[in-house]
């Protein structure tokens, strides 16, 4: 099986430390106990303009860096060739930065990593991340209202959950990354267990999660992860 290069597109694994972690095993967290603040901080992250601007800036820097490195195949110059996006239920980011080699006989694409777009999906990475934390422990009626506000249907939510449990857990990215977490992240409770380990309620920690996940945001990674 093809082993994908994460971190950059040259095949190096580059995983940042998840930083400070909660004590105790995440599997031991009781189900159904809802922190009253959880929904509030999730909603404030979703609406936080400064955070959105910060994520935009990080993506612009990642794009700038990739552009300066040039084409990975022929060292040709890169031209902007962004992808159109129409994200739902979050910031209205309409462009995913991408480049195309200027050399006639090459023309290969280079799409830098992103802290805004997790996959090809119509949802921004922070929506995908926050929805799990937001609906954790809520009654079905409340979950439905949040889903509706974010324009996510229940099948999509179920598919996402299954994706974390199957594709994500089996990925070479996660296999390399999971050992960095101490205590270990409970894989049966993904992705919530991962968010808890990052202490997502603090704004800078949300950026940390999205930066942690950025190696899986390139088209090369999507192939393995079926995103
Ligand atoms: Zn090229």
Coordinates of N, CA and C and ligand atoms in Angstrom, one line a residue:
X1 N 0.8 -1.2 0.0 CA 0.0 0.0 0.0 C 0.9 1.3 0.0
X2 N 0.4 2.2 -0.8 CA 1.1 3.5 -0.9 C 1.1 4.2 0.5
X3 N 2.3 4.6 0.9 CA 2.4 5.4 2.2 C 2.5 6.8 1.8
X4 N 1.5 7.6 2.3 CA 1.5 9.0 1.8 C 2.4 9.9 2.7
X5 N 3.0 10.9 2.1 CA 3.8 11.8 2.8 C 2.9 12.9 3.3
X6 N 2.9 13.1 4.6 CA 2.1 14.1 5.2 C 3.1 15.2 5.7
X7 N 2.6 16.3 6.0 CA 3.4 17.4 6.5 C 3.8 18.4 5.4
X8 N 4.5 17.9 4.5 CA 4.6 18.7 3.2 C 4.5 17.7 2.1
X9 N 4.6 18.2 0.9 CA 4.4 17.2 -0.2 C 5.6 16.5 -0.6
X10 N 6.7 16.6 0.1 CA 7.9 15.9 -0.3 C 8.0 14.6 0.5
X11 N 7.1 14.3 1.3 CA 7.1 13.0 2.0 C 7.6 13.0 3.4
X12 N 7.8 14.1 4.0 CA 8.2 14.2 5.4 C 7.0 14.2 6.3
X13 N 7.1 13.4 7.4 CA 6.1 13.5 8.4 C 6.4 14.6 9.3
X14 N 5.5 15.5 9.5 CA 5.7 16.7 10.3 C 4.5 16.9 11.2
X15 N 4.5 16.4 12.4 CA 3.4 16.5 13.3 C 3.7 17.3 14.5
X16 N 2.9 18.3 14.7 CA 3.2 19.1 15.9 C 2.6 18.5 17.2
X17 N 3.3 18.8 18.3 CA 2.8 18.3 19.6 C 1.5 18.8 19.9
X18 N 0.5 18.0 20.4 CA -0.8 18.5 20.7 C -0.8 19.5 21.9
X19 N 0.3 19.7 22.6 CA 0.4 20.7 23.6 C -0.2 20.1 24.9
X20 N -0.7 21.0 25.8 CA -1.1 20.5 27.1 C -2.3 19.6 27.0
X21 N -2.4 18.6 27.8 CA -3.4 17.6 27.7 C -4.2 17.5 29.1
X22 N -5.4 17.0 28.9 CA -6.1 16.8 30.2 C -5.6 15.6 30.9
X23 N -5.7 15.6 32.2 CA -5.3 14.4 33.0 C -6.3 13.3 32.8
X24 N -5.9 12.1 33.0 CA -6.8 11.0 33.0 C -7.1 10.5 31.6
X25 N -7.7 9.3 31.5 CA -8.0 8.7 30.2 C -9.3 9.3 29.6
X26 N -9.3 9.6 28.3 CA -10.5 10.2 27.8 C -11.7 9.2 27.7
X27 N -11.3 7.9 27.7 CA -12.4 6.9 27.6 C -13.2 6.9 28.9
X28 N -12.6 7.4 30.0 CA -13.3 7.3 31.2 C -14.2 8.5 31.4
X29 N -14.3 9.4 30.5 CA -15.2 10.5 30.6 C -16.6 10.0 30.6
X30 N -17.4 10.5 31.5 CA -18.8 10.0 31.5 C -19.6 10.5 30.3
X31 N -20.4 9.6 29.7 CA -21.2 10.0 28.6 C -22.4 10.8 29.1
X32 N -22.9 11.6 28.3 CA -24.2 12.3 28.6 C -24.0 13.5 29.5
X33 N -22.9 13.7 30.1 CA -22.7 14.9 31.0 C -22.4 16.1 30.1
X34 N -23.2 17.1 30.1 CA -23.0 18.2 29.2 C -22.5 19.4 30.0
X35 N -21.4 19.9 29.6 CA -20.9 21.2 30.1 C -21.8 22.3 29.6
X36 N -22.4 23.0 30.4 CA -23.4 24.0 30.0 C -22.7 25.1 29.1
X37 N -21.4 25.3 29.3 CA -20.7 26.3 28.5 C -20.3 25.8 27.1
X38 N -20.3 24.4 27.0 CA -19.8 23.9 25.7 C -20.4 24.4 24.5
X39 N -21.8 24.5 24.5 CA -22.5 25.0 23.4 C -22.2 26.5 23.1
X40 N -22.0 27.2 24.2 CA -21.8 28.6 24.1 C -20.4 28.9 23.5
X41 N -19.4 28.2 24.0 CA -18.1 28.5 23.4 C -18.0 28.0 22.0
X42 N -18.7 26.9 21.7 CA -18.7 26.5 20.3 C -19.3 27.5 19.4
X43 N -20.4 28.1 19.8 CA -21.1 29.1 19.0 C -20.3 30.3 18.9
X44 N -19.6 30.7 20.0 CA -18.8 31.9 19.9 C -17.5 31.7 19.0
X45 N -17.0 30.5 19.0 CA -15.9 30.2 18.0 C -16.4 30.3 16.6
X46 N -17.6 29.8 16.4 CA -18.1 29.8 15.0 C -18.4 31.2 14.5
X47 N -18.7 32.1 15.4 CA -19.0 33.5 15.0 C -17.9 34.4 15.2
X48 N -16.7 33.9 15.6 CA -15.6 34.8 16.0 C -14.8 35.3 14.8
X49 N -15.1 36.5 14.4 CA -14.5 37.1 13.2 C -13.0 37.1 13.3
X50 N -12.5 37.4 14.5 CA -11.0 37.5 14.7 C -10.4 36.1 14.4
X51 N -11.0 35.1 14.9 CA -10.5 33.7 14.7 C -10.6 33.4 13.2
X52 N -11.7 33.8 12.5 CA -11.8 33.6 11.1 C -10.6 34.3 10.3
X53 N -10.4 35.5 10.7 CA -9.3 36.3 10.1 C -7.9 35.6 10.3
X54 N -7.8 35.1 11.6 CA -6.5 34.5 11.9 C -6.3 33.2 11.0
X55 N -7.4 32.4 10.8 CA -7.3 31.2 10.0 C -7.0 31.6 8.5
X56 N -7.6 32.7 8.1 CA -7.3 33.2 6.7 C -5.9 33.6 6.6
X57 N -5.3 34.2 7.6 CA -4.0 34.6 7.5 C -3.0 33.4 7.5
X58 N -3.3 32.4 8.3 CA -2.5 31.2 8.4 C -2.5 30.5 7.0
X59 N -3.7 30.5 6.4 CA -3.8 29.8 5.1 C -3.0 30.7 4.0
X60 N -3.1 32.0 4.1 CA -2.4 32.8 3.1 C -0.9 32.6 3.3
X61 N -0.4 32.5 4.5 CA 1.0 32.2 4.8 C 1.4 30.9 4.2
X62 N 0.6 29.8 4.4 CA 0.9 28.5 3.9 C 1.0 28.5 2.4
X63 N 0.1 29.3 1.8 CA 0.0 29.4 0.3 C 1.3 30.2 -0.2
X64 N 1.6 31.2 0.5 CA 2.8 32.0 0.1 C 4.1 31.2 0.1
X65 N 4.2 30.4 1.2 CA 5.3 29.5 1.4 C 5.4 28.5 0.2
X66 N 4.3 27.9 -0.1 CA 4.2 26.9 -1.2 C 4.6 27.5 -2.5
X67 N 4.1 28.7 -2.7 CA 4.3 29.4 -4.0 C 5.8 29.7 -4.1
X68 N 6.4 30.1 -3.0 CA 7.9 30.5 -3.1 C 8.7 29.2 -3.4
X69 N 8.3 28.1 -2.9 CA 9.0 26.8 -3.2 C 8.9 26.4 -4.6
X70 N 7.9 26.8 -5.3 CA 7.7 26.5 -6.7 C 7.2 25.0 -6.9
X71 N 7.2 24.6 -8.2 CA 6.7 23.3 -8.5 C 7.6 22.2 -7.9
X72 N 7.0 21.2 -7.4 CA 7.7 20.1 -6.7 C 8.3 19.1 -7.7
X73 N 7.8 19.2 -9.0 CA 8.2 18.2 -10.0 C 9.3 18.7 -10.9
X74 N 9.2 20.0 -11.3 CA 10.1 20.6 -12.2 C 10.7 21.9 -11.8
X75 N 10.4 22.3 -10.6 CA 10.9 23.6 -10.1 C 10.5 24.8 -10.8
X76 N 9.5 24.6 -11.7 CA 8.9 25.7 -12.4 C 8.2 26.7 -11.5
X77 N 7.9 27.9 -12.0 CA 7.1 28.9 -11.2 C 5.7 28.4 -11.1
X78 N 5.0 28.8 -10.0 CA 3.6 28.5 -9.8 C 2.7 29.7 -10.0
X79 N 1.6 29.4 -10.6 CA 0.6 30.4 -10.8 C -0.6 30.1 -10.0
X80 N -1.3 31.1 -9.5 CA -2.6 30.9 -8.7 C -3.6 30.2 -9.6
X81 N -4.2 29.2 -9.0 CA -5.3 28.5 -9.7 C -6.2 27.9 -8.6
X82 N -6.8 28.9 -7.9 CA -7.6 28.5 -6.7 C -8.9 27.7 -7.0
X83 N -9.3 26.9 -6.0 CA -10.5 26.2 -6.2 C -11.7 27.0 -5.6
X84 N -12.8 27.0 -6.2 CA -14.0 27.6 -5.7 C -14.6 26.8 -4.6
X85 N -15.0 27.4 -3.5 CA -15.7 26.7 -2.4 C -16.9 27.5 -2.0
X86 N -17.9 26.8 -1.6 CA -19.1 27.4 -1.1 C -19.5 26.8 0.3
X87 N -18.7 27.2 1.3 CA -18.9 26.6 2.6 C -20.2 26.9 3.2
X88 N -20.8 26.0 3.9 CA -22.1 26.2 4.6 C -21.9 26.3 6.1
X89 N -22.7 27.0 6.8 CA -22.8 27.0 8.2 C -21.6 27.5 9.0
X90 N -20.8 28.3 8.3 CA -19.6 28.9 9.0 C -19.1 30.1 8.2
X91 N -17.9 30.5 8.3 CA -17.4 31.6 7.5 C -17.5 31.4 6.0
X92 N -17.8 32.4 5.3 CA -18.1 32.3 3.9 C -16.8 32.4 3.1
X93 N -15.9 31.4 3.3 CA -14.7 31.4 2.5 C -14.9 30.8 1.1
X94 N -14.6 31.5 0.1 CA -15.0 31.1 -1.2 C -13.9 30.5 -2.1
X95 N -12.6 30.7 -1.5 CA -11.5 30.2 -2.3 C -10.5 29.4 -1.5
X96 N -10.2 28.2 -2.0 CA -9.2 27.4 -1.5 C -7.9 27.7 -2.3
X97 N -6.9 28.1 -1.6 CA -5.7 28.4 -2.4 C -5.1 27.2 -3.1
X98 N -4.7 27.4 -4.3 CA -4.1 26.3 -5.1 C -3.3 26.9 -6.2
X99 N -2.3 26.2 -6.7 CA -1.4 26.7 -7.7 C -1.3 25.7 -8.8
X100 N -0.8 26.2 -9.9 CA -0.6 25.4 -11.1 C 0.8 25.7 -11.6
X101 N 1.6 24.7 -12.0 CA 2.9 25.0 -12.6 C 2.8 25.7 -13.9
X102 N 3.7 26.7 -14.1 CA 3.6 27.5 -15.3 C 4.3 26.9 -16.5
X103 N 5.1 25.8 -16.3 CA 5.7 25.2 -17.4 C 4.8 24.4 -18.3
X104 N 4.8 24.7 -19.6 CA 3.9 24.1 -20.6 C 3.8 22.6 -20.4
X105 N 5.0 21.9 -20.3 CA 5.0 20.4 -20.3 C 4.7 19.8 -18.9
X106 N 4.4 20.7 -17.9 CA 4.2 20.1 -16.5 C 2.8 20.4 -16.1
X107 N 2.5 21.7 -15.8 CA 1.2 22.1 -15.4 C 0.6 21.4 -14.2
X108 N 1.5 20.8 -13.4 CA 0.9 20.1 -12.2 C 0.4 21.0 -11.2
X109 N -0.5 20.6 -10.4 CA -1.1 21.4 -9.4 C -0.3 21.2 -8.1
X110 N -0.3 22.3 -7.3 CA 0.2 22.2 -5.9 C -0.8 22.9 -5.1
X111 N -1.5 22.1 -4.2 CA -2.5 22.7 -3.2 C -1.9 22.7 -1.8
X112 N -1.6 23.8 -1.3 CA -1.0 23.9 0.1 C -2.0 23.3 1.1
X113 N -1.4 23.0 2.3 CA -2.2 22.6 3.4 C -3.1 23.8 3.8
X114 N -4.1 23.5 4.6 CA -5.1 24.5 5.0 C -5.6 24.3 6.4
X115 N -5.8 25.4 7.1 CA -6.4 25.3 8.4 C -7.9 25.7 8.3
X116 N -8.4 26.0 7.1 CA -9.8 26.4 6.8 C -10.6 25.2 6.2
X117 N -10.0 24.5 5.2 CA -10.7 23.5 4.5 C -10.2 22.2 4.8
X118 N -11.0 21.4 5.5 CA -10.5 20.1 5.9 C -10.5 19.1 4.8
X119 N -11.6 19.1 4.0 CA -11.7 18.2 2.9 C -12.3 18.9 1.7
X120 N -12.8 18.1 0.8 CA -13.5 18.7 -0.4 C -14.9 19.2 0.0
X121 N -15.3 18.8 1.2 CA -16.6 19.1 1.7 C -17.0 20.6 1.6
X122 N -18.3 20.8 1.7 CA -18.8 22.2 1.7 C -18.7 22.8 3.1
X123 N -18.2 22.1 4.0 CA -18.1 22.7 5.4 C -16.7 23.0 5.7
X124 N -16.5 24.1 6.4 CA -15.2 24.5 6.8 C -14.7 23.6 7.9
X125 N -13.4 23.4 8.0 CA -12.8 22.5 9.0 C -13.4 22.8 10.4
X126 N -13.5 24.1 10.8 CA -13.9 24.4 12.1 C -15.4 24.0 12.4
X127 N -16.2 24.0 11.3 CA -17.6 23.5 11.5 C -17.6 22.0 11.8
X128 N -16.8 21.3 11.0 CA -16.7 19.8 11.2 C -16.2 19.5 12.6
X129 N -15.2 20.3 13.1 CA -14.6 20.0 14.4 C -15.6 20.4 15.5
X130 N -16.2 21.6 15.4 CA -17.1 22.1 16.5 C -18.4 21.4 16.6
X131 N -19.0 20.9 15.5 CA -20.3 20.3 15.6 C -20.3 19.1 16.6
X132 N -19.2 18.4 16.5 CA -19.2 17.2 17.4 C -19.2 17.6 18.9
X133 N -18.4 18.7 19.2 CA -18.4 19.1 20.6 C -19.7 19.8 21.0
X134 N -20.3 20.5 20.0 CA -21.5 21.2 20.3 C -22.7 20.3 20.6
X135 N -22.8 19.2 19.9 CA -24.0 18.3 20.1 C -23.8 17.3 21.1
X136 N -22.6 17.1 21.6 CA -22.2 16.1 22.6 C -23.2 16.2 23.8
X137 N -23.9 15.1 24.1 CA -24.7 15.1 25.3 C -26.1 15.9 25.2
X138 N -26.4 16.4 24.0 CA -27.6 17.2 23.9 C -28.8 16.3 23.5
X139 N -30.0 16.8 23.8 CA -31.2 16.0 23.4 C -31.4 16.1 21.9
X140 N -32.1 15.1 21.3 CA -32.2 15.1 19.9 C -32.8 16.4 19.3
X141 N -33.8 16.9 19.9 CA -34.4 18.1 19.4 C -33.5 19.3 19.3
X142 N -32.6 19.4 20.3 CA -31.6 20.5 20.3 C -30.5 20.2 19.2
X143 N -30.2 19.0 19.1 CA -29.2 18.6 18.0 C -29.7 18.9 16.7
X144 N -31.1 18.7 16.5 CA -31.7 19.0 15.2 C -31.6 20.5 14.9
X145 N -31.9 21.3 15.9 CA -31.9 22.7 15.7 C -30.5 23.2 15.3
X146 N -29.5 22.7 16.0 CA -28.1 23.1 15.7 C -27.8 22.7 14.2
X147 N -28.1 21.4 13.9 CA -27.9 20.9 12.6 C -28.5 21.8 11.5
X148 N -29.8 22.2 11.8 CA -30.5 23.0 10.8 C -29.8 24.4 10.7
X149 N -29.4 24.9 11.8 CA -28.7 26.2 11.8 C -27.5 26.2 10.9
X150 N -26.8 25.0 11.0 CA -25.5 24.9 10.2 C -25.7 24.2 8.9
X151 N -27.0 23.9 8.6 CA -27.4 23.2 7.3 C -26.6 21.9 7.1
X152 N -26.6 21.1 8.1 CA -26.0 19.8 8.0 C -27.1 18.7 8.3
X153 N -27.3 17.8 7.3 CA -28.3 16.8 7.6 C -27.8 15.7 8.4
X154 N -28.7 14.9 9.0 CA -28.3 13.9 9.9 C -27.5 12.8 9.3
X155 N -27.7 12.5 8.0 CA -26.9 11.5 7.3 C -25.4 12.0 7.2
X156 N -25.3 13.2 6.9 CA -23.9 13.8 6.8 C -23.2 13.7 8.2
X157 N -23.9 14.0 9.2 CA -23.3 13.9 10.6 C -22.9 12.4 10.9
X158 N -23.8 11.5 10.5 CA -23.5 10.1 10.8 C -22.3 9.7 9.9
X159 N -22.2 10.1 8.7 CA -21.1 9.8 7.8 C -19.8 10.3 8.4
X160 N -19.8 11.6 8.9 CA -18.6 12.2 9.4 C -18.1 11.3 10.6
X161 N -19.1 11.0 11.5 CA -18.7 10.2 12.7 C -18.0 8.9 12.2
X162 N -18.6 8.2 11.3 CA -18.1 7.0 10.8 C -16.7 7.2 10.1
X163 N -16.5 8.3 9.5 CA -15.3 8.6 8.8 C -14.1 8.7 9.9
X164 N -14.4 9.3 11.0 CA -13.4 9.4 12.0 C -13.0 8.1 12.6
X165 N -14.1 7.2 12.7 CA -13.9 5.9 13.3 C -13.2 4.9 12.4
X166 N -13.4 5.1 11.1 CA -12.9 4.2 10.1 C -11.6 4.7 9.4
X167 N -11.9 5.6 8.5 CA -10.8 6.1 7.6 C -9.7 6.9 8.4
X168 N -10.1 7.7 9.4 CA -9.2 8.5 10.1 C -8.3 7.6 11.0
X169 N -8.9 6.7 11.7 CA -8.2 5.8 12.6 C -7.2 4.9 11.8
X170 N -7.5 4.5 10.6 CA -6.7 3.7 9.8 C -5.6 4.4 9.1
X171 N -5.7 5.7 9.0 CA -4.8 6.5 8.2 C -3.3 6.5 8.7
X172 N -2.4 6.6 7.8 CA -1.0 6.7 8.2 C -0.7 8.0 9.1
X173 N -1.5 9.0 8.8 CA -1.4 10.2 9.6 C -1.7 9.9 11.1
X174 N -2.8 9.3 11.3 CA -3.2 9.1 12.7 C -2.3 8.0 13.4
X175 N -1.9 7.0 12.6 CA -1.0 6.0 13.2 C 0.3 6.6 13.6
X176 N 0.8 7.6 12.9 CA 2.0 8.3 13.3 C 1.8 9.3 14.4
X177 N 0.6 9.9 14.4 CA 0.3 11.0 15.4 C -0.1 10.5 16.8
X178 N -0.8 9.4 16.8 CA -1.5 9.0 18.1 C -0.5 8.8 19.3
X179 N 0.7 8.4 18.9 CA 1.6 8.1 20.0 C 2.0 9.4 20.8
X180 N 1.8 10.5 20.1 CA 2.2 11.8 20.7 C 1.2 12.2 21.9
X181 N 0.1 11.6 21.9 CA -0.9 11.9 22.9 C -0.8 11.1 24.2
X182 N -0.6 11.8 25.3 CA -0.5 11.1 26.6 C -1.3 11.8 27.6
X183 N -2.4 11.2 28.1 CA -2.8 9.8 27.9 C -3.3 9.7 26.5
X184 N -3.4 8.4 26.1 CA -3.8 8.1 24.7 C -5.3 8.6 24.5
X185 N -5.5 8.9 23.2 CA -6.9 9.3 22.8 C -7.7 8.1 22.6
X186 N -8.9 8.1 23.2 CA -9.8 6.9 23.0 C -10.3 6.9 21.6
X187 N -9.9 5.9 20.8 CA -10.3 5.9 19.4 C -11.8 5.6 19.2
X188 N -12.4 4.9 20.1 CA -13.8 4.6 20.0 C -14.7 5.9 20.1
X189 N -14.1 6.9 20.8 CA -14.8 8.1 21.0 C -14.4 9.3 20.2
X190 N -13.7 8.9 19.1 CA -13.3 10.0 18.1 C -14.5 10.6 17.5
X191 N -14.5 11.8 17.1 CA -13.4 12.8 17.2 C -13.5 13.5 18.5
X192 N -14.5 13.4 19.3 CA -14.7 14.2 20.6 C -13.5 14.0 21.5
X193 N -13.0 12.8 21.6 CA -11.8 12.5 22.5 C -10.6 13.3 22.1
X194 N -10.5 13.5 20.8 CA -9.4 14.3 20.2 C -9.5 15.8 20.6
X195 N -10.7 16.3 20.4 CA -11.0 17.7 20.8 C -10.8 18.0 22.2
X196 N -11.2 17.0 23.1 CA -11.0 17.2 24.5 C -9.6 17.3 24.9
X197 N -8.7 16.5 24.2 CA -7.3 16.5 24.5 C -6.7 17.8 24.1
X198 N -7.3 18.6 23.2 CA -6.8 19.9 22.8 C -7.3 21.0 23.7
X199 N -8.2 20.7 24.6 CA -8.9 21.8 25.4 C -9.5 22.9 24.4
X200 N -10.4 22.4 23.6 CA -10.9 23.3 22.5 C -11.6 24.5 22.9
X201 N -12.0 24.6 24.2 CA -12.8 25.8 24.6 C -12.0 27.1 24.5
X202 N -10.7 27.0 24.5 CA -9.9 28.2 24.3 C -9.6 28.4 22.8
X203 N -9.7 29.6 22.4 CA -9.7 30.0 21.0 C -8.4 29.5 20.3
X204 N -7.2 29.7 21.0 CA -6.0 29.4 20.3 C -5.9 27.8 20.2
X205 N -6.6 27.1 21.0 CA -6.5 25.7 20.9 C -7.3 25.2 19.7
X206 N -8.3 25.9 19.2 CA -9.0 25.5 18.0 C -8.0 25.6 16.8
X207 N -7.2 26.7 16.8 CA -6.2 26.8 15.8 C -5.2 25.7 15.9
X208 N -4.9 25.3 17.1 CA -3.9 24.2 17.3 C -4.5 22.9 16.7
X209 N -5.8 22.6 16.9 CA -6.4 21.4 16.3 C -6.4 21.5 14.8
X210 N -6.7 22.6 14.2 CA -6.8 22.8 12.8 C -5.3 22.7 12.2
X211 N -4.4 23.2 12.9 CA -3.0 23.0 12.5 C -2.5 21.6 12.6
X212 N -3.0 20.9 13.6 CA -2.7 19.5 13.7 C -3.2 18.7 12.6
X213 N -4.4 19.0 12.1 CA -5.1 18.3 11.1 C -4.6 18.7 9.7
X214 N -3.9 19.8 9.6 CA -3.6 20.3 8.2 C -2.9 19.4 7.3
X215 N -2.0 18.5 7.8 CA -1.4 17.5 6.8 C -2.5 16.7 6.1
X216 N -3.7 16.5 6.6 CA -4.7 15.7 5.9 C -5.6 16.6 5.0
X217 N -5.2 17.8 4.8 CA -6.1 18.7 4.0 C -5.7 18.8 2.5
X218 N -4.7 18.1 2.1 CA -4.3 18.2 0.7 C -4.9 17.1 -0.1
X219 N -5.1 17.3 -1.4 CA -5.7 16.3 -2.3 C -5.0 15.0 -2.2
X220 N -3.7 15.0 -2.1 CA -2.9 13.7 -2.0 C -3.4 12.9 -0.7
X221 N -3.6 13.6 0.4 CA -4.1 12.9 1.6 C -5.5 12.4 1.5
X222 N -6.3 13.2 0.8 CA -7.8 12.8 0.6 C -7.9 11.5 0.0
X223 N -7.0 11.1 -0.9 CA -7.1 9.8 -1.6 C -7.1 8.7 -0.6
X224 N -6.1 8.8 0.3 CA -6.0 7.7 1.3 C -7.2 7.8 2.3
X225 N -7.6 9.0 2.6 CA -8.6 9.2 3.7 C -10.1 9.2 3.1
X226 N -10.2 9.0 1.8 CA -11.5 9.0 1.2 C -12.4 10.2 1.6
X227 N -11.9 11.3 1.5 CA -12.6 12.5 2.0 C -13.4 13.1 0.8
Ligands
LIG1 ZN1 6.2 21.8 -12.8

